[in-house]
Amino acid sequence: MGKYNLTALRVRQTALQQKAAGKTRKLPQWVDVIRDIPPAQVLVRNQPQEHQLVRQRVKTPSSASKPQVVFEVQEKRVKPKKTSRMFQPVEIKFEEDQLRRKFFRDHPWELARPRILLESSGKDFERYNWQRLQQPGKKLDGESVVQRQLWLLNNVPDMTESAAYDIARQEFYRLRLQEDIERRVAAEEAEATGAVFGPTRLEVGMELESREYERWKQWAKLEAQLQDQRAAAFTGAPEIAAASEGALEEPEDAPPRA
């Protein structure tokens, strides 16, 4: 059949022919199994089904006054796939993905905060109730905002994505401000009882930058004097050469010249 290799499908027939021709003395043990459960004869793979994103919402219909749970199907645009990507696994998407992408695009520095990815039991999510943003035993981070926003979308009637994002974001800002105030109060209380704190990372960085700047000024001054001396020697100006002669001493920590 051309490019198709059917050797695996004919393995039982090959074993029987080899036994009949005397090449083998005994049939393999799997001959009867292959007869009872033959391999699949389908040579064409079907493309995987594209699953739609289902979202849960609570809406109040015009005909009834009581909110009802509605499941919405978000239609995805069907793109023609390349031949090399036709039989690849279907990409798994969740509603939290786009909420998470929007939050971290607006707050990129939240990704720089250290996070704990290890779960104690593997079912830590069962202990969280996202009716509130702050959860006992969980550090406040961007994932808390995403889960809180998702809970508002799934449980509050007629809630829009932008309104849920604003509510979760305001709660997040308030808790972040509270944490900052608690850190400053704790530092002031410690200093009042005799604690002495060293320089902060910002102060250490500014000190290193100032030291490097002073060293660079000395090097730049020396380089400017050397250039003036070379220019005077080239043009033959004796007054400039005499003024710069003997006044140049390179500092020990000066960078090497190119």
CSV table of C-alpha atoms in Angstrom, one decimal:
chain,number,residue,atom,x,y,z
A,1,MET,CA,0.0,0.0,0.0
A,2,GLY,CA,2.7,2.4,-0.9
A,3,LYS,CA,4.0,4.4,2.1
A,4,TYR,CA,2.1,2.5,4.7
A,5,ASN,CA,4.0,-0.2,6.6
A,6,LEU,CA,1.7,-3.1,7.5
A,7,THR,CA,4.3,-5.4,9.0
A,8,ALA,CA,2.9,-5.0,12.5
A,9,LEU,CA,-0.6,-5.9,11.3
A,10,ARG,CA,0.6,-9.1,9.6
A,11,VAL,CA,2.8,-10.4,12.5
A,12,ARG,CA,0.5,-13.4,13.2
A,13,GLN,CA,0.3,-14.3,9.5
A,14,THR,CA,4.1,-14.1,9.3
A,15,ALA,CA,4.5,-16.4,12.4
A,16,LEU,CA,2.1,-19.0,11.0
A,17,GLN,CA,4.0,-19.0,7.6
A,18,GLN,CA,7.3,-19.4,9.3
A,19,LYS,CA,6.0,-22.4,11.3
A,20,ALA,CA,4.6,-24.0,8.1
A,21,ALA,CA,7.9,-23.5,6.3
A,22,GLY,CA,9.8,-25.1,9.1
A,23,LYS,CA,11.8,-22.0,10.1
A,24,THR,CA,10.4,-22.2,13.7
A,25,ARG,CA,9.7,-25.3,15.7
A,26,LYS,CA,7.0,-23.8,18.0
A,27,LEU,CA,4.5,-21.1,17.6
A,28,PRO,CA,4.8,-18.0,19.9
A,29,GLN,CA,2.5,-17.8,22.9
A,30,TRP,CA,0.9,-14.7,21.6
A,31,VAL,CA,-0.5,-16.2,18.4
A,32,ASP,CA,-3.9,-17.1,19.9
A,33,VAL,CA,-4.1,-13.7,21.7
A,34,ILE,CA,-3.5,-11.8,18.4
A,35,ARG,CA,-6.3,-14.0,16.8
A,36,ASP,CA,-8.8,-13.2,19.6
A,37,ILE,CA,-7.8,-9.5,19.9
A,38,PRO,CA,-6.5,-8.4,16.5
A,39,PRO,CA,-4.7,-5.0,16.2
A,40,ALA,CA,-6.6,-2.0,15.0
A,41,GLN,CA,-7.2,-1.8,11.2
A,42,VAL,CA,-7.8,2.0,11.2
A,43,LEU,CA,-4.8,3.7,9.4
A,44,VAL,CA,-6.1,7.3,9.5
A,45,ARG,CA,-6.1,9.3,12.8
A,46,ASN,CA,-9.0,11.6,13.5
A,47,GLN,CA,-8.3,15.2,14.5
A,48,PRO,CA,-8.9,15.9,18.2
A,49,GLN,CA,-12.1,17.7,19.1
A,50,GLU,CA,-11.8,21.3,19.9
A,51,HIS,CA,-13.4,21.9,23.3
A,52,GLN,CA,-15.1,25.2,24.0
A,53,LEU,CA,-14.5,27.3,27.2
A,54,VAL,CA,-17.5,27.0,29.5
A,55,ARG,CA,-18.0,29.8,32.0
A,56,GLN,CA,-20.4,29.9,35.0
A,57,ARG,CA,-22.4,33.1,35.5
A,58,VAL,CA,-25.2,34.1,37.8
A,59,LYS,CA,-27.8,36.2,36.0
A,60,THR,CA,-31.2,37.6,36.7
A,61,PRO,CA,-33.5,37.0,33.7
A,62,SER,CA,-36.2,39.5,32.8
A,63,SER,CA,-39.0,37.0,33.3
A,64,ALA,CA,-38.0,36.0,36.8
A,65,SER,CA,-36.8,37.9,39.9
A,66,LYS,CA,-34.6,35.2,41.3
A,67,PRO,CA,-31.0,34.9,39.9
A,68,GLN,CA,-30.2,31.7,38.1
A,69,VAL,CA,-26.9,30.0,37.3
A,70,VAL,CA,-26.1,30.1,33.6
A,71,PHE,CA,-23.3,28.3,31.8
A,72,GLU,CA,-22.0,30.2,28.8
A,73,VAL,CA,-19.9,28.8,26.0
A,74,GLN,CA,-17.3,31.1,24.7
A,75,GLU,CA,-16.9,30.5,21.0
A,76,LYS,CA,-13.4,30.2,19.8
A,77,ARG,CA,-12.3,31.1,16.3
A,78,VAL,CA,-11.3,28.0,14.3
A,79,LYS,CA,-8.0,28.5,12.7
A,80,PRO,CA,-6.7,26.2,10.0
A,81,LYS,CA,-3.8,24.2,11.4
A,82,LYS,CA,-0.6,23.4,9.7
A,83,THR,CA,0.0,19.9,8.6
A,84,SER,CA,2.8,19.4,11.1
A,85,ARG,CA,0.6,20.6,14.0
A,86,MET,CA,-2.6,18.8,12.9
A,87,PHE,CA,-2.3,15.8,15.3
A,88,GLN,CA,-0.7,17.6,18.3
A,89,PRO,CA,-2.6,17.5,21.6
A,90,VAL,CA,-5.3,20.1,22.1
A,91,GLU,CA,-4.3,23.1,24.2
A,92,ILE,CA,-6.0,23.2,27.6
A,93,LYS,CA,-7.4,26.6,28.6
A,94,PHE,CA,-9.1,27.8,31.7
A,95,GLU,CA,-11.0,31.0,32.5
A,96,GLU,CA,-8.4,31.9,35.1
A,97,ASP,CA,-5.7,32.1,32.4
A,98,GLN,CA,-7.0,35.4,30.9
A,99,LEU,CA,-7.7,36.9,34.3
A,100,ARG,CA,-4.2,36.0,35.4
A,101,ARG,CA,-2.7,37.4,32.3
A,102,LYS,CA,-4.5,40.7,32.7
A,103,PHE,CA,-3.6,41.1,36.4
A,104,PHE,CA,0.1,40.5,35.9
A,105,ARG,CA,0.2,42.7,32.8
A,106,ASP,CA,-1.1,45.6,35.0
A,107,HIS,CA,1.1,44.6,38.0
A,108,PRO,CA,4.4,43.2,36.6
A,109,TRP,CA,6.3,43.7,39.9
A,110,GLU,CA,4.1,41.2,41.6
A,111,LEU,CA,6.0,38.5,39.7
A,112,ALA,CA,9.2,39.6,41.5
A,113,ARG,CA,7.8,38.7,44.9
A,114,PRO,CA,8.8,35.3,46.3
A,115,ARG,CA,6.1,32.7,46.2
A,116,ILE,CA,5.5,29.3,47.8
A,117,LEU,CA,4.6,26.7,45.2
A,118,LEU,CA,4.7,23.7,47.5
A,119,GLU,CA,1.4,22.4,48.8
A,120,SER,CA,1.2,20.5,52.1
A,121,SER,CA,-1.5,18.0,51.1
A,122,GLY,CA,-2.1,18.6,47.4
A,123,LYS,CA,-5.7,19.8,48.2
A,124,ASP,CA,-4.9,23.1,49.8
A,125,PHE,CA,-7.6,24.7,47.6
A,126,GLU,CA,-10.3,23.0,49.6
A,127,ARG,CA,-9.5,25.0,52.7
A,128,TYR,CA,-9.9,28.4,50.9
A,129,ASN,CA,-13.2,30.3,50.7
A,130,TRP,CA,-12.9,33.1,48.2
A,131,GLN,CA,-15.8,35.1,49.7
A,132,ARG,CA,-12.9,37.1,51.1
A,133,LEU,CA,-9.5,37.9,49.6
A,134,GLN,CA,-7.3,37.2,52.6
A,135,GLN,CA,-7.1,33.5,53.4
A,136,PRO,CA,-5.6,31.9,56.6
A,137,GLY,CA,-2.4,30.1,55.9
A,138,LYS,CA,-1.9,31.6,52.4
A,139,LYS,CA,0.3,34.5,51.6
A,140,LEU,CA,-1.4,37.4,49.7
A,141,ASP,CA,-0.3,37.4,46.1
A,142,GLY,CA,-1.7,37.9,42.6
A,143,GLU,CA,-3.2,34.5,42.5
A,144,SER,CA,-5.5,35.5,45.4
A,145,VAL,CA,-6.8,38.4,43.2
A,146,VAL,CA,-7.5,36.0,40.3
A,147,GLN,CA,-9.4,33.5,42.5
A,148,ARG,CA,-11.3,36.2,44.2
A,149,GLN,CA,-12.3,37.7,40.8
A,150,LEU,CA,-13.4,34.3,39.5
A,151,TRP,CA,-15.5,33.7,42.6
A,152,LEU,CA,-17.3,37.1,42.1
A,153,LEU,CA,-18.0,36.2,38.5
A,154,ASN,CA,-19.4,32.8,39.4
A,155,ASN,CA,-21.5,33.7,42.4
A,156,VAL,CA,-22.6,37.4,42.3
A,157,PRO,CA,-25.6,38.1,40.1
A,158,ASP,CA,-25.0,40.2,36.9
A,159,MET,CA,-21.3,40.7,37.7
A,160,THR,CA,-19.1,41.8,34.8
A,161,GLU,CA,-15.5,41.0,34.4
A,162,SER,CA,-14.3,44.6,34.8
A,163,ALA,CA,-16.4,45.2,37.9
A,164,ALA,CA,-15.1,42.0,39.6
A,165,TYR,CA,-11.6,43.0,38.7
A,166,ASP,CA,-12.1,46.5,40.3
A,167,ILE,CA,-13.5,44.9,43.5
A,168,ALA,CA,-10.7,42.4,43.9
A,169,ARG,CA,-8.0,45.0,43.0
A,170,GLN,CA,-9.3,47.5,45.6
A,171,GLU,CA,-9.3,44.8,48.3
A,172,PHE,CA,-5.8,43.8,47.3
A,173,TYR,CA,-4.5,47.4,47.5
A,174,ARG,CA,-6.1,47.8,50.9
A,175,LEU,CA,-4.4,44.7,52.3
A,176,ARG,CA,-1.1,45.6,50.7
A,177,LEU,CA,-1.2,49.0,52.4
A,178,GLN,CA,-2.1,47.3,55.7
A,179,GLU,CA,0.9,45.0,55.4
A,180,ASP,CA,3.2,48.0,54.8
A,181,ILE,CA,1.9,49.9,57.8
A,182,GLU,CA,2.3,46.8,60.0
A,183,ARG,CA,6.0,46.5,58.8
A,184,ARG,CA,6.7,50.1,59.6
A,185,VAL,CA,5.1,50.0,63.0
A,186,ALA,CA,7.0,46.8,63.9
A,187,ALA,CA,10.3,48.5,62.9
A,188,GLU,CA,9.5,51.6,65.0
A,189,GLU,CA,8.6,49.4,68.0
A,190,ALA,CA,11.8,47.5,67.6
A,191,GLU,CA,13.9,50.6,67.4
A,192,ALA,CA,12.1,52.0,70.5
A,193,THR,CA,13.2,49.0,72.5
A,194,GLY,CA,16.8,49.3,71.5
A,195,ALA,CA,17.1,47.4,68.2
A,196,VAL,CA,19.6,48.7,65.7
A,197,PHE,CA,19.1,48.0,62.0
A,198,GLY,CA,21.8,48.2,59.5
A,199,PRO,CA,21.6,50.1,56.2
A,200,THR,CA,18.9,49.0,53.8
A,201,ARG,CA,19.5,47.6,50.4
A,202,LEU,CA,18.7,50.9,48.8
A,203,GLU,CA,21.2,52.7,51.0
A,204,VAL,CA,23.9,50.1,50.3
A,205,GLY,CA,23.3,50.4,46.6
A,206,MET,CA,23.5,54.2,46.8
A,207,GLU,CA,26.8,54.0,48.7
A,208,LEU,CA,28.3,51.7,46.1
A,209,GLU,CA,27.1,53.9,43.3
A,210,SER,CA,28.6,57.0,44.9
A,211,ARG,CA,31.9,55.3,45.5
A,212,GLU,CA,32.1,54.2,41.9
A,213,TYR,CA,31.2,57.7,40.7
A,214,GLU,CA,34.0,59.3,42.7
A,215,ARG,CA,36.5,56.7,41.3
A,216,TRP,CA,35.2,57.4,37.8
A,217,LYS,CA,35.7,61.2,38.2
A,218,GLN,CA,39.4,60.7,39.1
A,219,TRP,CA,39.9,58.5,36.1
A,220,ALA,CA,38.0,60.9,33.8
A,221,LYS,CA,40.1,63.8,35.0
A,222,LEU,CA,43.3,61.9,34.4
A,223,GLU,CA,42.2,60.9,30.9
A,224,ALA,CA,41.3,64.5,30.1
A,225,GLN,CA,44.8,65.7,31.2
A,226,LEU,CA,46.5,62.9,29.1
A,227,GLN,CA,44.5,64.0,26.0
A,228,ASP,CA,45.5,67.6,26.5
A,229,GLN,CA,49.2,66.6,26.8
A,230,ARG,CA,49.0,64.6,23.6
A,231,ALA,CA,47.4,67.4,21.8
A,232,ALA,CA,50.0,69.9,23.0
A,233,ALA,CA,52.8,67.6,22.0
A,234,PHE,CA,51.3,67.2,18.5
A,235,THR,CA,50.7,70.9,17.9
A,236,GLY,CA,54.0,72.0,19.6
A,237,ALA,CA,52.5,74.3,22.3
A,238,PRO,CA,55.2,74.4,25.0
A,239,GLU,CA,53.1,76.2,27.6
A,240,ILE,CA,50.4,73.4,27.7
A,241,ALA,CA,53.0,70.6,27.7
A,242,ALA,CA,54.9,72.3,30.5
A,243,ALA,CA,51.8,72.8,32.6
A,244,SER,CA,50.8,69.1,32.3
A,245,GLU,CA,54.3,67.6,32.5
A,246,GLY,CA,55.0,65.9,35.8
A,247,ALA,CA,51.5,66.5,37.2
A,248,LEU,CA,50.0,63.2,36.1
A,249,GLU,CA,49.9,60.2,38.5
A,250,GLU,CA,47.5,57.4,37.8
A,251,PRO,CA,45.6,56.2,40.9
A,252,GLU,CA,46.0,52.6,41.9
A,253,ASP,CA,42.3,51.7,41.3
A,254,ALA,CA,42.0,53.5,37.9
A,255,PRO,CA,40.6,51.3,35.1
A,256,PRO,CA,43.1,50.3,32.4
A,257,ARG,CA,43.0,52.5,29.3
A,258,ALA,CA,42.1,51.0,25.9
